[in-house]
PDB file of C-alpha atoms and ligand atoms in Angstrom:
ATOM      1  CA  MET A   1      -4.206 -17.017  13.405  1.00 87.00           C
ATOM      2  CA  ILE A   2      -6.503 -14.300  12.010  1.00 93.00           C
ATOM      3  CA  GLU A   3     -10.014 -14.514  13.053  1.00 93.00           C
ATOM      4  CA  LEU A   4     -12.640 -12.846  10.823  1.00 97.00           C
ATOM      5  CA  LYS A   5     -15.528 -11.398  12.728  1.00 98.00           C
ATOM      6  CA  THR A   6     -19.178 -11.777  11.895  1.00 98.00           C
ATOM      7  CA  PRO A   7     -21.236  -8.555  11.572  1.00 98.00           C
ATOM      8  CA  ALA A   8     -22.778  -9.215  14.982  1.00 98.00           C
ATOM      9  CA  GLU A   9     -19.398  -9.497  16.485  1.00 98.00           C
ATOM     10  CA  ILE A  10     -18.234  -6.323  14.818  1.00 98.00           C
ATOM     11  CA  GLU A  11     -21.309  -4.640  16.363  1.00 98.00           C
ATOM     12  CA  ARG A  12     -20.177  -5.840  19.798  1.00 98.00           C
ATOM     13  CA  MET A  13     -16.742  -4.333  19.235  1.00 98.00           C
ATOM     14  CA  HIS A  14     -18.491  -1.101  18.205  1.00 98.00           C
ATOM     15  CA  VAL A  15     -20.081  -0.977  21.602  1.00 98.00           C
ATOM     16  CA  ALA A  16     -16.471  -0.996  23.135  1.00 98.00           C
ATOM     17  CA  GLY A  17     -15.455   1.385  20.440  1.00 98.00           C
ATOM     18  CA  ARG A  18     -17.981   3.917  21.188  1.00 98.00           C
ATOM     19  CA  PHE A  19     -17.028   3.820  24.907  1.00 98.00           C
ATOM     20  CA  VAL A  20     -13.329   4.227  24.030  1.00 98.00           C
ATOM     21  CA  ALA A  21     -14.294   7.243  22.024  1.00 98.00           C
ATOM     22  CA  GLU A  22     -16.253   8.538  24.830  1.00 98.00           C
ATOM     23  CA  ILE A  23     -13.266   8.279  27.330  1.00 97.00           C
ATOM     24  CA  LEU A  24     -10.866   9.833  24.903  1.00 97.00           C
ATOM     25  CA  SER A  25     -13.205  12.726  24.231  1.00 97.00           C
ATOM     26  CA  GLU A  26     -13.456  13.421  27.899  1.00 97.00           C
ATOM     27  CA  VAL A  27      -9.711  13.137  28.371  1.00 97.00           C
ATOM     28  CA  ILE A  28      -9.106  15.688  25.595  1.00 95.00           C
ATOM     29  CA  ARG A  29     -11.719  17.945  27.062  1.00 96.00           C
ATOM     30  CA  ILE A  30     -10.140  17.929  30.484  1.00 97.00           C
ATOM     31  CA  ALA A  31      -6.455  18.091  29.454  1.00 98.00           C
ATOM     32  CA  ASP A  32      -5.210  21.572  29.850  1.00 98.00           C
ATOM     33  CA  VAL A  33      -2.412  23.652  31.195  1.00 98.00           C
ATOM     34  CA  GLY A  34      -2.169  22.982  34.941  1.00 98.00           C
ATOM     35  CA  VAL A  35      -3.893  19.568  34.709  1.00 98.00           C
ATOM     36  CA  ASN A  36      -1.847  16.645  36.186  1.00 98.00           C
ATOM     37  CA  LEU A  37      -1.566  13.437  34.194  1.00 97.00           C
ATOM     38  CA  LEU A  38      -2.681  11.400  37.197  1.00 97.00           C
ATOM     39  CA  ASP A  39      -5.985  13.402  37.163  1.00 97.00           C
ATOM     40  CA  LEU A  40      -6.572  12.274  33.564  1.00 98.00           C
ATOM     41  CA  GLU A  41      -5.699   8.576  34.624  1.00 96.00           C
ATOM     42  CA  HIS A  42      -8.090   8.704  37.545  1.00 96.00           C
ATOM     43  CA  HIS A  43     -10.913  10.222  35.435  1.00 97.00           C
ATOM     44  CA  ALA A  44     -10.520   7.452  32.802  1.00 97.00           C
ATOM     45  CA  ARG A  45     -10.381   4.835  35.584  1.00 96.00           C
ATOM     46  CA  ALA A  46     -13.640   6.125  37.082  1.00 96.00           C
ATOM     47  CA  MET A  47     -15.345   6.131  33.719  1.00 97.00           C
ATOM     48  CA  ILE A  48     -14.334   2.486  33.100  1.00 96.00           C
ATOM     49  CA  LYS A  49     -15.540   1.423  36.560  1.00 96.00           C
ATOM     50  CA  ARG A  50     -18.739   3.151  36.133  1.00 97.00           C
ATOM     51  CA  ARG A  51     -19.396   1.391  32.794  1.00 96.00           C
ATOM     52  CA  GLY A  52     -18.431  -1.957  34.172  1.00 96.00           C
ATOM     53  CA  ALA A  53     -15.828  -2.255  31.316  1.00 96.00           C
ATOM     54  CA  GLN A  54     -12.345  -3.787  31.647  1.00 94.00           C
ATOM     55  CA  SER A  55      -9.218  -1.947  30.969  1.00 92.00           C
ATOM     56  CA  CYS A  56      -6.824  -3.875  28.637  1.00 92.00           C
ATOM     57  CA  TYR A  57      -3.805  -2.072  29.986  1.00 85.00           C
ATOM     58  CA  TRP A  58      -4.270  -2.912  33.682  1.00 85.00           C
ATOM     59  CA  ASP A  59      -1.893  -5.725  34.455  1.00 80.00           C
ATOM     60  CA  TYR A  60      -0.615  -5.785  30.810  1.00 80.00           C
ATOM     61  CA  ALA A  61       2.837  -7.333  31.069  1.00 79.00           C
ATOM     62  CA  PRO A  62       4.605  -7.754  27.697  1.00 78.00           C
ATOM     63  CA  SER A  63       8.208  -8.721  27.400  1.00 75.00           C
ATOM     64  CA  PHE A  64       9.351  -5.054  27.027  1.00 71.00           C
ATOM     65  CA  GLY A  65       7.658  -3.569  30.053  1.00 71.00           C
ATOM     66  CA  ARG A  66       9.042  -3.513  33.564  1.00 70.00           C
ATOM     67  CA  GLY A  67       6.353  -5.542  35.504  1.00 72.00           C
ATOM     68  CA  PRO A  68       2.604  -5.199  34.905  1.00 81.00           C
ATOM     69  CA  PHE A  69       1.181  -1.853  33.869  1.00 81.00           C
ATOM     70  CA  ARG A  70      -1.003  -0.439  36.614  1.00 85.00           C
ATOM     71  CA  ASN A  71      -2.856   2.283  34.693  1.00 91.00           C
ATOM     72  CA  VAL A  72      -5.798   2.281  32.308  1.00 93.00           C
ATOM     73  CA  ILE A  73      -4.452   4.897  29.837  1.00 96.00           C
ATOM     74  CA  CYS A  74      -1.150   5.647  28.234  1.00 95.00           C
ATOM     75  CA  LEU A  75      -0.305   9.413  28.357  1.00 97.00           C
ATOM     76  CA  SER A  76       2.718  10.413  26.460  1.00 97.00           C
ATOM     77  CA  VAL A  77       4.019  13.971  26.516  1.00 98.00           C
ATOM     78  CA  ASN A  78       6.197  15.853  23.831  1.00 98.00           C
ATOM     79  CA  ASP A  79       9.098  13.478  22.893  1.00 97.00           C
ATOM     80  CA  ALA A  80       7.316  10.579  24.505  1.00 97.00           C
ATOM     81  CA  VAL A  81       5.024   8.864  22.015  1.00 94.00           C
ATOM     82  CA  LEU A  82       3.959   5.396  23.015  1.00 94.00           C
ATOM     83  CA  HIS A  83       3.160   3.605  26.343  1.00 92.00           C
ATOM     84  CA  GLY A  84       3.577   6.796  28.351  1.00 93.00           C
ATOM     85  CA  LEU A  85       3.239   5.835  32.000  1.00 91.00           C
ATOM     86  CA  PRO A  86       0.753   8.228  33.710  1.00 93.00           C
ATOM     87  CA  HIS A  87       2.958  10.029  36.520  1.00 93.00           C
ATOM     88  CA  ASP A  88       2.968  13.114  38.560  1.00 96.00           C
ATOM     89  CA  TYR A  89       3.436  15.694  35.799  1.00 97.00           C
ATOM     90  CA  THR A  90       1.417  18.935  35.377  1.00 98.00           C
ATOM     91  CA  LEU A  91       0.829  19.890  31.801  1.00 98.00           C
ATOM     92  CA  ARG A  92       2.477  23.069  30.544  1.00 98.00           C
ATOM     93  CA  ASP A  93       1.659  25.544  27.902  1.00 98.00           C
ATOM     94  CA  GLY A  94       2.444  24.073  24.481  1.00 98.00           C
ATOM     95  CA  ASP A  95       2.776  20.375  25.597  1.00 98.00           C
ATOM     96  CA  VAL A  96       1.886  17.884  23.064  1.00 98.00           C
ATOM     97  CA  LEU A  97      -0.190  15.116  24.724  1.00 98.00           C
ATOM     98  CA  SER A  98      -0.922  11.649  23.232  1.00 98.00           C
ATOM     99  CA  ALA A  99      -3.599   9.582  24.913  1.00 98.00           C
ATOM    100  CA  ASP A 100      -4.080   5.953  24.097  1.00 97.00           C
ATOM    101  CA  ILE A 101      -6.781   3.634  25.679  1.00 97.00           C
ATOM    102  CA  ALA A 102      -8.094   0.217  25.073  1.00 97.00           C
ATOM    103  CA  VAL A 103     -11.043  -1.371  26.921  1.00 97.00           C
ATOM    104  CA  SER A 104     -12.986  -4.576  26.675  1.00 97.00           C
ATOM    105  CA  ILE A 105     -16.755  -4.786  27.122  1.00 98.00           C
ATOM    106  CA  ASP A 106     -18.335  -8.201  27.284  1.00 97.00           C
ATOM    107  CA  GLY A 107     -15.236  -9.700  25.875  1.00 97.00           C
ATOM    108  CA  TRP A 108     -14.794  -7.467  22.897  1.00 98.00           C
ATOM    109  CA  VAL A 109     -11.951  -4.895  22.667  1.00 98.00           C
ATOM    110  CA  ALA A 110     -11.466  -1.496  20.983  1.00 98.00           C
ATOM    111  CA  ASP A 111      -8.273   0.598  20.975  1.00 98.00           C
ATOM    112  CA  SER A 112      -7.828   4.288  19.981  1.00 98.00           C
ATOM    113  CA  ALA A 113      -5.424   7.148  20.388  1.00 98.00           C
ATOM    114  CA  CYS A 114      -5.178  10.751  19.654  1.00 98.00           C
ATOM    115  CA  THR A 115      -2.816  13.621  20.183  1.00 98.00           C
ATOM    116  CA  VAL A 116      -3.747  17.119  21.334  1.00 97.00           C
ATOM    117  CA  ILE A 117      -1.725  20.307  22.170  1.00 98.00           C
ATOM    118  CA  VAL A 118      -2.591  22.073  25.439  1.00 98.00           C
ATOM    119  CA  GLY A 119      -2.464  25.862  25.533  1.00 97.00           C
ATOM    120  CA  THR A 120      -0.444  27.628  22.807  1.00 97.00           C
ATOM    121  CA  ALA A 121       0.297  25.300  19.946  1.00 97.00           C
ATOM    122  CA  ALA A 122       3.528  25.659  17.950  1.00 98.00           C
ATOM    123  CA  GLU A 123       3.062  25.415  14.231  1.00 98.00           C
ATOM    124  CA  GLU A 124       5.484  22.533  13.896  1.00 98.00           C
ATOM    125  CA  ASP A 125       3.616  20.625  16.518  1.00 98.00           C
ATOM    126  CA  GLN A 126       0.292  21.177  14.917  1.00 98.00           C
ATOM    127  CA  ARG A 127       1.771  19.887  11.667  1.00 98.00           C
ATOM    128  CA  ILE A 128       2.937  16.638  13.032  1.00 98.00           C
ATOM    129  CA  VAL A 129      -0.403  16.050  14.947  1.00 98.00           C
ATOM    130  CA  ARG A 130      -2.297  16.720  11.640  1.00 98.00           C
ATOM    131  CA  ALA A 131       0.037  14.443   9.721  1.00 98.00           C
ATOM    132  CA  THR A 132      -0.709  11.415  11.876  1.00 98.00           C
ATOM    133  CA  GLU A 133      -4.509  12.195  11.524  1.00 98.00           C
ATOM    134  CA  GLU A 134      -4.119  12.540   7.867  1.00 98.00           C
ATOM    135  CA  ALA A 135      -2.063   9.252   7.643  1.00 98.00           C
ATOM    136  CA  LEU A 136      -4.788   7.452   9.738  1.00 98.00           C
ATOM    137  CA  GLU A 137      -7.614   8.666   7.393  1.00 98.00           C
ATOM    138  CA  ALA A 138      -5.595   7.787   4.292  1.00 98.00           C
ATOM    139  CA  ALA A 139      -5.096   4.300   5.706  1.00 98.00           C
ATOM    140  CA  ILE A 140      -8.749   3.904   6.598  1.00 98.00           C
ATOM    141  CA  GLN A 141      -9.769   4.857   3.066  1.00 98.00           C
ATOM    142  CA  VAL A 142      -7.852   1.899   1.686  1.00 98.00           C
ATOM    143  CA  ALA A 143      -9.033  -0.545   4.391  1.00 98.00           C
ATOM    144  CA  ARG A 144     -11.566  -2.272   2.122  1.00 98.00           C
ATOM    145  CA  PRO A 145     -12.101  -5.810   0.667  1.00 98.00           C
ATOM    146  CA  GLY A 146      -9.849  -6.675  -2.233  1.00 96.00           C
ATOM    147  CA  ASN A 147      -7.018  -4.401  -1.171  1.00 98.00           C
ATOM    148  CA  ARG A 148      -3.964  -5.686   0.772  1.00 98.00           C
ATOM    149  CA  LEU A 149      -2.452  -4.981   4.153  1.00 98.00           C
ATOM    150  CA  GLY A 150       0.440  -3.329   2.345  1.00 98.00           C
ATOM    151  CA  ASP A 151      -1.976  -0.705   0.999  1.00 98.00           C
ATOM    152  CA  ILE A 152      -2.630   0.429   4.550  1.00 98.00           C
ATOM    153  CA  SER A 153       1.114   0.698   5.358  1.00 98.00           C
ATOM    154  CA  ALA A 154       1.933   2.325   2.188  1.00 98.00           C
ATOM    155  CA  ALA A 155      -0.809   4.966   2.659  1.00 98.00           C
ATOM    156  CA  ILE A 156       0.494   5.793   6.093  1.00 98.00           C
ATOM    157  CA  TYR A 157       4.121   5.873   4.896  1.00 98.00           C
ATOM    158  CA  ALA A 158       3.210   8.141   1.877  1.00 98.00           C
ATOM    159  CA  VAL A 159       1.711  10.772   4.170  1.00 98.00           C
ATOM    160  CA  ALA A 160       4.739  10.699   6.460  1.00 98.00           C
ATOM    161  CA  ARG A 161       7.150  11.101   3.496  1.00 98.00           C
ATOM    162  CA  ASP A 162       5.066  14.018   2.111  1.00 97.00           C
ATOM    163  CA  HIS A 163       5.694  15.743   5.414  1.00 97.00           C
ATOM    164  CA  GLY A 164       9.250  14.719   5.682  1.00 98.00           C
ATOM    165  CA  TYR A 165       8.908  12.597   8.876  1.00 98.00           C
ATOM    166  CA  PRO A 166      10.897   9.435   9.184  1.00 98.00           C
ATOM    167  CA  VAL A 167       8.941   6.330  10.142  1.00 98.00           C
ATOM    168  CA  ASN A 168       9.801   3.711  12.781  1.00 97.00           C
ATOM    169  CA  ASP A 169       8.904   0.181  11.909  1.00 94.00           C
ATOM    170  CA  GLN A 170       9.202  -1.469  15.396  1.00 93.00           C
ATOM    171  CA  PHE A 171       5.711  -0.524  16.660  1.00 95.00           C
ATOM    172  CA  GLY A 172       2.622  -0.304  14.507  1.00 97.00           C
ATOM    173  CA  GLY A 173      -0.974  -1.312  14.298  1.00 98.00           C
ATOM    174  CA  HIS A 174      -2.384  -4.808  14.914  1.00 98.00           C
ATOM    175  CA  GLY A 175      -5.309  -7.136  14.608  1.00 98.00           C
ATOM    176  CA  ILE A 176      -7.789  -6.741  17.429  1.00 98.00           C
ATOM    177  CA  GLY A 177     -11.004  -8.380  18.634  1.00 97.00           C
ATOM    178  CA  ARG A 178     -11.264 -10.667  21.638  1.00 96.00           C
ATOM    179  CA  THR A 179      -7.852  -9.381  22.830  1.00 95.00           C
ATOM    180  CA  MET A 180      -5.984  -6.188  22.316  1.00 95.00           C
ATOM    181  CA  HIS A 181      -3.206  -7.580  20.129  1.00 94.00           C
ATOM    182  CA  GLU A 182      -3.841 -10.091  17.525  1.00 95.00           C
ATOM    183  CA  GLU A 183      -2.539 -11.084  14.178  1.00 96.00           C
ATOM    184  CA  PRO A 184      -1.653  -9.413  11.876  1.00 97.00           C
ATOM    185  CA  HIS A 185       0.940  -6.769  12.555  1.00 97.00           C
ATOM    186  CA  VAL A 186       0.134  -3.600  10.671  1.00 98.00           C
ATOM    187  CA  SER A 187       3.279  -1.827   9.912  1.00 98.00           C
ATOM    188  CA  ASN A 188       3.453   1.883   9.208  1.00 98.00           C
ATOM    189  CA  ILE A 189       5.870   1.130   6.372  1.00 98.00           C
ATOM    190  CA  GLY A 190       4.913  -1.123   3.518  1.00 97.00           C
ATOM    191  CA  LYS A 191       4.444  -1.723  -0.268  1.00 98.00           C
ATOM    192  CA  ALA A 192       1.045  -1.150  -1.895  1.00 98.00           C
ATOM    193  CA  GLY A 193      -0.366  -4.245  -3.431  1.00 98.00           C
ATOM    194  CA  HIS A 194       1.603  -6.627  -1.042  1.00 98.00           C
ATOM    195  CA  GLY A 195       0.698  -8.693   1.917  1.00 97.00           C
ATOM    196  CA  LEU A 196      -2.466 -10.209   3.296  1.00 97.00           C
ATOM    197  CA  LYS A 197      -5.620  -9.756   1.275  1.00 98.00           C
ATOM    198  CA  LEU A 198      -8.184  -7.609   3.236  1.00 98.00           C
ATOM    199  CA  ARG A 199     -11.511  -9.445   3.792  1.00 98.00           C
ATOM    200  CA  PRO A 200     -14.796  -8.438   5.297  1.00 98.00           C
ATOM    201  CA  GLY A 201     -14.617  -9.297   9.042  1.00 98.00           C
ATOM    202  CA  LEU A 202     -11.027  -8.400   9.517  1.00 98.00           C
ATOM    203  CA  THR A 203     -10.695  -5.856  12.348  1.00 98.00           C
ATOM    204  CA  LEU A 204      -7.516  -3.799  12.661  1.00 98.00           C
ATOM    205  CA  ALA A 205      -6.191  -1.202  15.088  1.00 98.00           C
ATOM    206  CA  ILE A 206      -4.411   1.241  12.614  1.00 98.00           C
ATOM    207  CA  GLU A 207      -1.971   3.540  14.357  1.00 98.00           C
ATOM    208  CA  PRO A 208       0.421   5.902  12.686  1.00 98.00           C
ATOM    209  CA  TRP A 209       2.824   7.680  14.892  1.00 98.00           C
ATOM    210  CA  PHE A 210       5.795   9.818  13.920  1.00 98.00           C
ATOM    211  CA  ALA A 211       8.593  11.807  15.492  1.00 98.00           C
ATOM    212  CA  GLN A 212       9.742  15.054  13.828  1.00 98.00           C
ATOM    213  CA  THR A 213      13.226  14.204  12.992  1.00 98.00           C
ATOM    214  CA  THR A 214      14.094  10.600  13.858  1.00 98.00           C
ATOM    215  CA  ASP A 215      12.866   6.937  13.332  1.00 97.00           C
ATOM    216  CA  ARG A 216      14.703   5.817  16.441  1.00 97.00           C
ATOM    217  CA  ILE A 217      13.315   5.309  19.869  1.00 97.00           C
ATOM    218  CA  VAL A 218      14.561   5.113  23.475  1.00 97.00           C
ATOM    219  CA  TYR A 219      12.920   3.748  26.605  1.00 94.00           C
ATOM    220  CA  ASP A 220      12.569   5.531  29.910  1.00 93.00           C
ATOM    221  CA  PRO A 221      13.958   3.810  33.005  1.00 89.00           C
ATOM    222  CA  ASP A 222      10.217   2.922  33.841  1.00 84.00           C
ATOM    223  CA  GLY A 223      10.588   0.345  31.052  1.00 86.00           C
ATOM    224  CA  TRP A 224       7.354   1.596  29.459  1.00 89.00           C
ATOM    225  CA  THR A 225       7.557   5.116  28.107  1.00 93.00           C
ATOM    226  CA  ILE A 226       8.974   5.221  24.605  1.00 95.00           C
ATOM    227  CA  ARG A 227      10.476   8.542  23.382  1.00 97.00           C
ATOM    228  CA  SER A 228      12.043   9.728  20.143  1.00 98.00           C
ATOM    229  CA  ALA A 229      15.833   9.055  20.383  1.00 98.00           C
ATOM    230  CA  ASP A 230      16.652  12.742  19.535  1.00 98.00           C
ATOM    231  CA  GLY A 231      14.058  14.312  21.822  1.00 98.00           C
ATOM    232  CA  SER A 232      12.052  15.665  18.853  1.00 98.00           C
ATOM    233  CA  ARG A 233       8.268  15.957  19.392  1.00 98.00           C
ATOM    234  CA  THR A 234       5.956  13.255  18.355  1.00 98.00           C
ATOM    235  CA  ALA A 235       2.254  12.430  17.654  1.00 98.00           C
ATOM    236  CA  HIS A 236       0.084   9.358  17.502  1.00 98.00           C
ATOM    237  CA  SER A 237      -3.378   8.702  16.036  1.00 98.00           C
ATOM    238  CA  GLU A 238      -5.241   5.371  16.192  1.00 98.00           C
ATOM    239  CA  HIS A 239      -8.611   3.901  15.391  1.00 98.00           C
ATOM    240  CA  THR A 240     -10.110   0.454  15.514  1.00 98.00           C
ATOM    241  CA  VAL A 241     -11.449  -0.265  12.033  1.00 98.00           C
ATOM    242  CA  ALA A 242     -13.623  -3.083  10.734  1.00 98.00           C
ATOM    243  CA  ILE A 243     -13.341  -4.078   7.136  1.00 98.00           C
ATOM    244  CA  THR A 244     -16.916  -4.751   5.822  1.00 98.00           C
ATOM    245  CA  GLU A 245     -18.550  -5.465   2.538  1.00 97.00           C
ATOM    246  CA  ASP A 246     -19.330  -1.852   2.313  1.00 96.00           C
ATOM    247  CA  GLY A 247     -15.893  -0.551   3.074  1.00 97.00           C
ATOM    248  CA  PRO A 248     -14.169   0.566   6.270  1.00 98.00           C
ATOM    249  CA  LEU A 249     -16.229   1.002   9.404  1.00 98.00           C
ATOM    250  CA  VAL A 250     -14.419   3.156  12.124  1.00 98.00           C
ATOM    251  CA  LEU A 251     -15.456   1.651  15.501  1.00 98.00           C
ATOM    252  CA  THR A 252     -13.847   4.383  17.687  1.00 98.00           C
ATOM    253  CA  ARG A 253     -14.843   7.612  15.863  1.00 97.00           C
ATOM    254  CA  ARG A 254     -15.264  10.480  18.366  1.00 97.00           C
ATOM    255  CA  GLU A 255     -18.350  12.591  18.123  1.00 92.00           C
ATOM    256  CA  ALA A 256     -16.531  15.921  17.839  1.00 84.00           C
ATOM    257  CA  GLU A 257     -13.660  14.595  15.701  1.00 87.00           C
ATOM    258  CA  ALA A 258     -12.822  16.977  12.884  1.00 67.00           C
ATOM    259  CA  PRO A 259     -12.984  15.516   9.454  1.00 57.00           C
ATOM    260  CA  ALA A 260      -9.456  14.663   8.290  1.00 58.00           C
ATOM    261  CA  ALA A 261      -7.741  16.706   5.707  1.00 48.00           C
ATOM    262  CA  ARG A 262      -7.870  14.090   3.028  1.00 46.00           C
ATOM    263  CA  GLU A 263     -11.571  13.178   3.431  1.00 42.00           C
ATOM    264  CA  THR A 264     -13.591  14.478   0.551  1.00 40.00           C
ATOM    265  CA  THR A 265     -16.700  16.472   1.157  1.00 41.00           C
ATOM    266  CA  PRO A 266     -19.600  15.516  -0.987  1.00 42.00           C
ATOM    267  CA  ALA A 267     -20.757  18.363  -3.266  1.00 42.00           C
ATOM    268  CA  ARG A 268     -23.664  20.389  -1.951  1.00 43.00           C
ATOM    269  CA  LEU A 269     -26.813  20.615  -3.921  1.00 44.00           C
ATOM    270  CA  PRO A 270     -27.776  24.207  -4.877  1.00 41.00           C
TER     271      PRO A 270
HETATM  272 MG1   MG B   1      -3.658   1.946  21.376  1.00 50.48          MG
HETATM  273 MG1   MG B   2      -3.042  -0.276  19.375  1.00 50.48          MG
END
């Protein structure tokens, strides 16, 4: 069942969204060569505790995981892209780090992810990070009343195709609100003009993720961490977005987030 949210409920999700943005900004700020993934986990955990928020990952136990998840953030490095289990690993120069976090405040959830490169960035790695950000912004731009779910999926797929990245269809975005994962599934592959009609009050986590040279994935023995099957590097960008009468409202926008490549800049007055 798809639950449409009232403007007041969207505002409550925005409270959670601003906090998720705050945690991600802090994690990105701290992530650097020589920093351990467990330090990032502990930092996020402390922020959540101080705020009195609930982690949506703690004790999360879907069919594919191996027992409940006992962390508050997913940290995926290089060829790892989704559900990366924080572990004793010290970041090295040029590592590609994806951080993904979802929290609930007063019963309303927000979910967001971003990818950064620590130390010296390889050009190819920068390109895939930018591609997922560009795909996310392109998808957000079409997340408006009257369009269809397929327009979001097609927008993501078009950016991937332009960059030559294959797209995996097993994991994608999702409805979100009172819980982290709600209907509908938001595929990263789709046909424009097809699927569910987008209506004001629909709230979605939109999350393009690509690997450089494969659409296939493999799981680590931990049962959580998902990697590209061929070991190629990956990136992941996610925002929680509300569809409103006025268009898309991004609930998890980070303060220092650079405008995406495809966003148009209004003309300046002389
Ligand atoms: Mg997420
Ligand atoms: Mg998500």
